Amino acid sequence: MRSVRWARTGLFIPAWIGIAVLLVPMVALLLKADWAGMPDQLAKPSVVPALRLSLMTTSSTLVICALLGTPLAWLLARSTHRLTPWLRALVTVPLVLPPVVGGVALLMAYGREGVVGRTLLEVAGWSIPFTPVAVVFAETFVALPFYVLAVEGSMRGLDRRYDGLAATLGASPWRTFRTVVVPMVAPGIASGSALAWARALGEFGATITFAGNFPGRTQTAPLAVYVALESDPQAAIALSLVMLLVSIVILGLLRGRWLR
Amino acid sequence: MTRPPGRPAPAGGLARAAAITATVALTVATLTGCGAGKAPARHTVVVLAASSLTESLTAAARDYEKSHPGTDVQLSFASSSTVVTQVNQGAPADLIALAGETAMAPLEKSRIARDGTRTLAANTLEIATPPGNPGKVTTLADLSRPALRVVLCAATVPCGMAAAKALSAAGVVAHVVSYEINVKATLAKVQLGEADAAIVYHSDVVSAGGRVRGVPIPASVNQRLDYPLVRLSEDTATVAFAAYLLSDQGHQRLRDHGFQLP
């Protein structure tokens, strides 16, 4: 019995240290905030445009993730091609890639001198870096894998006989996808969307590298926090708290789904 | 740590835990020991410096390490405001070098060693364009052209503050597409060809060699920044390295990279 108690104490101590590692910085943020001045901080000219830009770009990112990611997840879930596992591995690369590296890669692809960007500039006259479009590119690059993996996971758990059944009833693959597969993986789509949106909201490295930092145009909330920290720490804390709050709300929504 | 067979050892779990702890502690000690250097005679000087000093200080430190094998100079570069924030928050540093006197204002004076402030070098602003100068920039006033993509340093860092002063002195409103977090990030946007022009330091243009082209800013509106070298430690290795930077040899390295002498 004693060894059981020892083992339990031995596990409890590191477990609580682990909790402290995660909790202390977040609590510190709450303690250091100037709560009385919060409305003034959030009304500052650097704060509102950053939050608005973050909201706009992350929503666009989410729409792109849904439009491209849902079919991609379906392809990965259903394809029996021998290259499919490789494709799946490829999709996960941006998950582990440092975001700054993602930003450099995006510059090499869509920059003015980039592989695709040069042609885009010559033919259409479009230049992507330093625009809100570049922010969406950066956010999509880092968020899409989260969406695809979450949706693919729930699609793979789906009984394939439904597909066959729908087909015998005369439904086309497109109709099957739209009216059978998508509604049945709705929970997966919801959690994938939440994860992808949260990742897009937190995006920093790829954005500052590829899109630059201009207030109202490419300066998202995380970039504004970084820049404000050196000139106006209270504004940085206020913005950080808004982002912490948003993260907690998203997590709350997700947990409601998972812990039912 | 073997337990006698068939006999429950009441303290076995504890003993095992102690053994594991000891092993972990030993491993950590070994790992950290590697970073600290093997010979006890080695000295480490930690230098935090403004981004604009990246090439010049790196070259000077390598020279110094060659002539002083017992000293290890560790360099870290960031914007001057980041350096000061880090030091105020207690980052371990023996020596800091900042772009301009203004950058020193927020530094907690209690951290400075007695008689520890000297002027290391001076720098001026310059326009940098890609080698081919695709935007055909020849004057500061060109930066206001709407078709031009101009990148500046953020107003929170010295190069951004100085650029804003120069532009306002010249009465030019630049067509800015991005405010970068330090001068090297600003320069990188020009080197990559993403920006048509940037306002950086003369030393950055010199250090970049042929990768950018410099367009001078007239002295009437240009800003001169004196770079303070601030000693935070009384350690002899730090004092010696600081003295080296201020010596003729150290100054030569800075001049090679486009700095002026104070």
JSON list of C-alpha atoms in Angstrom, two decimals, chain A residues 53-198:
[
{"chain": "A", "resi": 53, "resn": "LEU", "atom": "CA", "xyz": [-8.02, 42.58, -39.70]},
{"chain": "A", "resi": 54, "resn": "SER", "atom": "CA", "xyz": [-7.56, 39.38, -37.70]},
{"chain": "A", "resi": 55, "resn": "LEU", "atom": "CA", "xyz": [-11.30, 38.75, -37.77]},
{"chain": "A", "resi": 56, "resn": "MET", "atom": "CA", "xyz": [-11.54, 39.35, -41.52]},
{"chain": "A", "resi": 57, "resn": "THR", "atom": "CA", "xyz": [-8.51, 37.32, -42.53]},
{"chain": "A", "resi": 58, "resn": "THR", "atom": "CA", "xyz": [-9.26, 34.38, -40.23]},
{"chain": "A", "resi": 59, "resn": "SER", "atom": "CA", "xyz": [-12.86, 34.21, -41.49]},
{"chain": "A", "resi": 60, "resn": "SER", "atom": "CA", "xyz": [-11.62, 34.16, -45.09]},
{"chain": "A", "resi": 61, "resn": "THR", "atom": "CA", "xyz": [-9.10, 31.50, -44.14]},
{"chain": "A", "resi": 62, "resn": "LEU", "atom": "CA", "xyz": [-11.85, 29.40, -42.63]},
{"chain": "A", "resi": 63, "resn": "VAL", "atom": "CA", "xyz": [-14.00, 29.63, -45.78]},
{"chain": "A", "resi": 64, "resn": "ILE", "atom": "CA", "xyz": [-11.02, 28.57, -47.94]},
{"chain": "A", "resi": 65, "resn": "CYS", "atom": "CA", "xyz": [-10.23, 25.72, -45.55]},
{"chain": "A", "resi": 66, "resn": "ALA", "atom": "CA", "xyz": [-13.80, 24.45, -45.80]},
{"chain": "A", "resi": 67, "resn": "LEU", "atom": "CA", "xyz": [-13.95, 24.77, -49.61]},
{"chain": "A", "resi": 68, "resn": "LEU", "atom": "CA", "xyz": [-10.59, 23.13, -50.29]},
{"chain": "A", "resi": 69, "resn": "GLY", "atom": "CA", "xyz": [-10.10, 21.10, -47.13]},
{"chain": "A", "resi": 70, "resn": "THR", "atom": "CA", "xyz": [-13.34, 19.14, -47.08]},
{"chain": "A", "resi": 71, "resn": "PRO", "atom": "CA", "xyz": [-12.82, 17.59, -50.55]},
{"chain": "A", "resi": 72, "resn": "LEU", "atom": "CA", "xyz": [-9.14, 17.02, -49.74]},
{"chain": "A", "resi": 73, "resn": "ALA", "atom": "CA", "xyz": [-10.07, 15.24, -46.50]},
{"chain": "A", "resi": 74, "resn": "TRP", "atom": "CA", "xyz": [-12.53, 13.09, -48.46]},
{"chain": "A", "resi": 75, "resn": "LEU", "atom": "CA", "xyz": [-9.84, 12.24, -51.03]},
{"chain": "A", "resi": 76, "resn": "LEU", "atom": "CA", "xyz": [-7.41, 11.24, -48.27]},
{"chain": "A", "resi": 77, "resn": "ALA", "atom": "CA", "xyz": [-10.06, 9.23, -46.43]},
{"chain": "A", "resi": 78, "resn": "ARG", "atom": "CA", "xyz": [-11.38, 7.34, -49.44]},
{"chain": "A", "resi": 79, "resn": "SER", "atom": "CA", "xyz": [-8.50, 6.96, -51.85]},
{"chain": "A", "resi": 80, "resn": "THR", "atom": "CA", "xyz": [-6.81, 3.56, -51.86]},
{"chain": "A", "resi": 81, "resn": "HIS", "atom": "CA", "xyz": [-4.02, 4.72, -54.15]},
{"chain": "A", "resi": 82, "resn": "ARG", "atom": "CA", "xyz": [-0.58, 3.66, -52.95]},
{"chain": "A", "resi": 83, "resn": "LEU", "atom": "CA", "xyz": [0.58, 7.27, -52.90]},
{"chain": "A", "resi": 84, "resn": "THR", "atom": "CA", "xyz": [-2.24, 8.40, -50.58]},
{"chain": "A", "resi": 85, "resn": "PRO", "atom": "CA", "xyz": [-0.25, 7.84, -47.36]},
{"chain": "A", "resi": 86, "resn": "TRP", "atom": "CA", "xyz": [2.49, 10.02, -48.83]},
{"chain": "A", "resi": 87, "resn": "LEU", "atom": "CA", "xyz": [-0.04, 12.68, -49.71]},
{"chain": "A", "resi": 88, "resn": "ARG", "atom": "CA", "xyz": [-1.35, 12.59, -46.15]},
{"chain": "A", "resi": 89, "resn": "ALA", "atom": "CA", "xyz": [2.19, 12.99, -44.79]},
{"chain": "A", "resi": 90, "resn": "LEU", "atom": "CA", "xyz": [2.71, 15.93, -47.13]},
{"chain": "A", "resi": 91, "resn": "VAL", "atom": "CA", "xyz": [-0.43, 17.63, -45.84]},
{"chain": "A", "resi": 92, "resn": "THR", "atom": "CA", "xyz": [0.90, 17.39, -42.28]},
{"chain": "A", "resi": 93, "resn": "VAL", "atom": "CA", "xyz": [4.27, 19.04, -43.05]},
{"chain": "A", "resi": 94, "resn": "PRO", "atom": "CA", "xyz": [3.06, 22.63, -42.40]},
{"chain": "A", "resi": 95, "resn": "LEU", "atom": "CA", "xyz": [1.93, 21.39, -38.96]},
{"chain": "A", "resi": 96, "resn": "VAL", "atom": "CA", "xyz": [5.50, 20.76, -37.87]},
{"chain": "A", "resi": 97, "resn": "LEU", "atom": "CA", "xyz": [7.23, 23.35, -40.04]},
{"chain": "A", "resi": 98, "resn": "PRO", "atom": "CA", "xyz": [8.33, 26.47, -38.10]},
{"chain": "A", "resi": 99, "resn": "PRO", "atom": "CA", "xyz": [5.95, 29.22, -39.27]},
{"chain": "A", "resi": 100, "resn": "VAL", "atom": "CA", "xyz": [8.83, 31.54, -40.24]},
{"chain": "A", "resi": 101, "resn": "VAL", "atom": "CA", "xyz": [10.04, 28.85, -42.64]},
{"chain": "A", "resi": 102, "resn": "GLY", "atom": "CA", "xyz": [6.52, 28.74, -44.03]},
{"chain": "A", "resi": 103, "resn": "GLY", "atom": "CA", "xyz": [6.75, 32.50, -44.57]},
{"chain": "A", "resi": 104, "resn": "VAL", "atom": "CA", "xyz": [10.06, 32.19, -46.42]},
{"chain": "A", "resi": 105, "resn": "ALA", "atom": "CA", "xyz": [8.59, 29.39, -48.55]},
{"chain": "A", "resi": 106, "resn": "LEU", "atom": "CA", "xyz": [5.56, 31.56, -49.37]},
{"chain": "A", "resi": 107, "resn": "LEU", "atom": "CA", "xyz": [7.88, 34.41, -50.42]},
{"chain": "A", "resi": 108, "resn": "MET", "atom": "CA", "xyz": [9.82, 32.04, -52.66]},
{"chain": "A", "resi": 109, "resn": "ALA", "atom": "CA", "xyz": [6.55, 30.94, -54.25]},
{"chain": "A", "resi": 110, "resn": "TYR", "atom": "CA", "xyz": [4.37, 34.06, -54.38]},
{"chain": "A", "resi": 111, "resn": "GLY", "atom": "CA", "xyz": [6.86, 36.90, -53.84]},
{"chain": "A", "resi": 112, "resn": "ARG", "atom": "CA", "xyz": [7.58, 39.34, -56.65]},
{"chain": "A", "resi": 113, "resn": "GLU", "atom": "CA", "xyz": [10.63, 37.30, -57.59]},
{"chain": "A", "resi": 114, "resn": "GLY", "atom": "CA", "xyz": [8.90, 34.04, -56.63]},
{"chain": "A", "resi": 115, "resn": "VAL", "atom": "CA", "xyz": [8.31, 30.95, -58.72]},
{"chain": "A", "resi": 116, "resn": "VAL", "atom": "CA", "xyz": [4.60, 31.71, -59.19]},
{"chain": "A", "resi": 117, "resn": "GLY", "atom": "CA", "xyz": [4.62, 35.34, -58.07]},
{"chain": "A", "resi": 118, "resn": "ARG", "atom": "CA", "xyz": [6.81, 36.57, -60.93]},
{"chain": "A", "resi": 119, "resn": "THR", "atom": "CA", "xyz": [4.41, 35.20, -63.55]},
{"chain": "A", "resi": 120, "resn": "LEU", "atom": "CA", "xyz": [1.42, 36.48, -61.61]},
{"chain": "A", "resi": 121, "resn": "LEU", "atom": "CA", "xyz": [2.95, 39.97, -61.65]},
{"chain": "A", "resi": 122, "resn": "GLU", "atom": "CA", "xyz": [3.89, 39.87, -65.33]},
{"chain": "A", "resi": 123, "resn": "VAL", "atom": "CA", "xyz": [0.63, 38.42, -66.60]},
{"chain": "A", "resi": 124, "resn": "ALA", "atom": "CA", "xyz": [-2.01, 39.85, -64.27]},
{"chain": "A", "resi": 125, "resn": "GLY", "atom": "CA", "xyz": [-0.13, 42.66, -62.58]},
{"chain": "A", "resi": 126, "resn": "TRP", "atom": "CA", "xyz": [-0.91, 41.17, -59.16]},
{"chain": "A", "resi": 127, "resn": "SER", "atom": "CA", "xyz": [1.55, 41.33, -56.35]},
{"chain": "A", "resi": 128, "resn": "ILE", "atom": "CA", "xyz": [0.63, 39.43, -53.21]},
{"chain": "A", "resi": 129, "resn": "PRO", "atom": "CA", "xyz": [3.14, 40.32, -50.45]},
{"chain": "A", "resi": 130, "resn": "PHE", "atom": "CA", "xyz": [2.24, 43.27, -48.16]},
{"chain": "A", "resi": 131, "resn": "THR", "atom": "CA", "xyz": [-1.51, 42.83, -48.79]},
{"chain": "A", "resi": 132, "resn": "PRO", "atom": "CA", "xyz": [-4.32, 41.32, -46.67]},
{"chain": "A", "resi": 133, "resn": "VAL", "atom": "CA", "xyz": [-4.44, 38.56, -49.32]},
{"chain": "A", "resi": 134, "resn": "ALA", "atom": "CA", "xyz": [-0.89, 37.62, -48.25]},
{"chain": "A", "resi": 135, "resn": "VAL", "atom": "CA", "xyz": [-2.12, 37.38, -44.65]},
{"chain": "A", "resi": 136, "resn": "VAL", "atom": "CA", "xyz": [-4.85, 34.96, -45.77]},
{"chain": "A", "resi": 137, "resn": "PHE", "atom": "CA", "xyz": [-2.26, 32.95, -47.75]},
{"chain": "A", "resi": 138, "resn": "ALA", "atom": "CA", "xyz": [-0.06, 32.66, -44.65]},
{"chain": "A", "resi": 139, "resn": "GLU", "atom": "CA", "xyz": [-2.96, 31.74, -42.38]},
{"chain": "A", "resi": 140, "resn": "THR", "atom": "CA", "xyz": [-4.36, 29.19, -44.83]},
{"chain": "A", "resi": 141, "resn": "PHE", "atom": "CA", "xyz": [-0.94, 27.58, -45.21]},
{"chain": "A", "resi": 142, "resn": "VAL", "atom": "CA", "xyz": [-0.67, 26.92, -41.47]},
{"chain": "A", "resi": 143, "resn": "ALA", "atom": "CA", "xyz": [-4.37, 26.26, -40.72]},
{"chain": "A", "resi": 144, "resn": "LEU", "atom": "CA", "xyz": [-5.44, 23.98, -43.59]},
{"chain": "A", "resi": 145, "resn": "PRO", "atom": "CA", "xyz": [-3.61, 20.88, -42.24]},
{"chain": "A", "resi": 146, "resn": "PHE", "atom": "CA", "xyz": [-5.49, 21.18, -38.92]},
{"chain": "A", "resi": 147, "resn": "TYR", "atom": "CA", "xyz": [-8.80, 21.28, -40.75]},
{"chain": "A", "resi": 148, "resn": "VAL", "atom": "CA", "xyz": [-7.98, 18.45, -43.15]},
{"chain": "A", "resi": 149, "resn": "LEU", "atom": "CA", "xyz": [-6.72, 16.10, -40.45]},
{"chain": "A", "resi": 150, "resn": "ALA", "atom": "CA", "xyz": [-9.73, 16.68, -38.19]},
{"chain": "A", "resi": 151, "resn": "VAL", "atom": "CA", "xyz": [-12.25, 16.17, -41.01]},
{"chain": "A", "resi": 152, "resn": "GLU", "atom": "CA", "xyz": [-10.37, 13.23, -42.53]},
{"chain": "A", "resi": 153, "resn": "GLY", "atom": "CA", "xyz": [-10.35, 11.52, -39.13]},
{"chain": "A", "resi": 154, "resn": "SER", "atom": "CA", "xyz": [-14.11, 11.63, -38.86]},
{"chain": "A", "resi": 155, "resn": "MET", "atom": "CA", "xyz": [-14.59, 10.66, -42.53]},
{"chain": "A", "resi": 156, "resn": "ARG", "atom": "CA", "xyz": [-12.43, 7.59, -42.06]},
{"chain": "A", "resi": 157, "resn": "GLY", "atom": "CA", "xyz": [-14.60, 6.57, -39.12]},
{"chain": "A", "resi": 158, "resn": "LEU", "atom": "CA", "xyz": [-17.64, 6.65, -41.41]},
{"chain": "A", "resi": 159, "resn": "ASP", "atom": "CA", "xyz": [-19.10, 3.34, -42.58]},
{"chain": "A", "resi": 160, "resn": "ARG", "atom": "CA", "xyz": [-18.37, 2.99, -46.28]},
{"chain": "A", "resi": 161, "resn": "ARG", "atom": "CA", "xyz": [-21.61, 1.07, -46.78]},
{"chain": "A", "resi": 162, "resn": "TYR", "atom": "CA", "xyz": [-23.47, 4.38, -46.66]},
{"chain": "A", "resi": 163, "resn": "ASP", "atom": "CA", "xyz": [-21.67, 5.39, -49.86]},
{"chain": "A", "resi": 164, "resn": "GLY", "atom": "CA", "xyz": [-22.66, 2.13, -51.52]},
{"chain": "A", "resi": 165, "resn": "LEU", "atom": "CA", "xyz": [-26.22, 2.43, -50.32]},
{"chain": "A", "resi": 166, "resn": "ALA", "atom": "CA", "xyz": [-26.50, 5.96, -51.67]},
{"chain": "A", "resi": 167, "resn": "ALA", "atom": "CA", "xyz": [-25.05, 4.78, -54.98]},
{"chain": "A", "resi": 168, "resn": "THR", "atom": "CA", "xyz": [-27.54, 1.92, -55.31]},
{"chain": "A", "resi": 169, "resn": "LEU", "atom": "CA", "xyz": [-30.30, 4.44, -54.75]},
{"chain": "A", "resi": 170, "resn": "GLY", "atom": "CA", "xyz": [-28.95, 6.29, -57.77]},
{"chain": "A", "resi": 171, "resn": "ALA", "atom": "CA", "xyz": [-27.04, 9.12, -56.09]},
{"chain": "A", "resi": 172, "resn": "SER", "atom": "CA", "xyz": [-24.02, 10.48, -57.92]},
{"chain": "A", "resi": 173, "resn": "PRO", "atom": "CA", "xyz": [-20.68, 10.60, -56.01]},
{"chain": "A", "resi": 174, "resn": "TRP", "atom": "CA", "xyz": [-21.07, 14.39, -55.75]},
{"chain": "A", "resi": 175, "resn": "ARG", "atom": "CA", "xyz": [-24.56, 14.03, -54.31]},
{"chain": "A", "resi": 176, "resn": "THR", "atom": "CA", "xyz": [-23.36, 11.33, -51.93]},
{"chain": "A", "resi": 177, "resn": "PHE", "atom": "CA", "xyz": [-20.56, 13.58, -50.75]},
{"chain": "A", "resi": 178, "resn": "ARG", "atom": "CA", "xyz": [-22.88, 16.54, -50.32]},
{"chain": "A", "resi": 179, "resn": "THR", "atom": "CA", "xyz": [-25.95, 14.89, -48.77]},
{"chain": "A", "resi": 180, "resn": "VAL", "atom": "CA", "xyz": [-24.51, 11.86, -46.98]},
{"chain": "A", "resi": 181, "resn": "VAL", "atom": "CA", "xyz": [-20.83, 12.33, -46.13]},
{"chain": "A", "resi": 182, "resn": "VAL", "atom": "CA", "xyz": [-20.74, 16.03, -45.18]},
{"chain": "A", "resi": 183, "resn": "PRO", "atom": "CA", "xyz": [-23.79, 15.99, -42.86]},
{"chain": "A", "resi": 184, "resn": "MET", "atom": "CA", "xyz": [-22.51, 12.86, -41.10]},
{"chain": "A", "resi": 185, "resn": "VAL", "atom": "CA", "xyz": [-19.07, 14.34, -40.42]},
{"chain": "A", "resi": 186, "resn": "ALA", "atom": "CA", "xyz": [-20.49, 17.69, -39.29]},
{"chain": "A", "resi": 187, "resn": "PRO", "atom": "CA", "xyz": [-18.96, 17.32, -35.79]},
{"chain": "A", "resi": 188, "resn": "GLY", "atom": "CA", "xyz": [-15.56, 16.73, -37.38]},
{"chain": "A", "resi": 189, "resn": "ILE", "atom": "CA", "xyz": [-16.03, 19.75, -39.62]},
{"chain": "A", "resi": 190, "resn": "ALA", "atom": "CA", "xyz": [-16.96, 21.85, -36.58]},
{"chain": "A", "resi": 191, "resn": "SER", "atom": "CA", "xyz": [-13.92, 20.83, -34.55]},
{"chain": "A", "resi": 192, "resn": "GLY", "atom": "CA", "xyz": [-11.65, 21.11, -37.59]},
{"chain": "A", "resi": 193, "resn": "SER", "atom": "CA", "xyz": [-12.97, 24.61, -38.22]},
{"chain": "A", "resi": 194, "resn": "ALA", "atom": "CA", "xyz": [-12.39, 25.64, -34.60]},
{"chain": "A", "resi": 195, "resn": "LEU", "atom": "CA", "xyz": [-8.83, 24.29, -34.63]},
{"chain": "A", "resi": 196, "resn": "ALA", "atom": "CA", "xyz": [-8.02, 25.86, -37.99]},
{"chain": "A", "resi": 197, "resn": "TRP", "atom": "CA", "xyz": [-9.50, 29.19, -36.94]},
{"chain": "A", "resi": 198, "resn": "ALA", "atom": "CA", "xyz": [-7.56, 29.23, -33.68]}
]
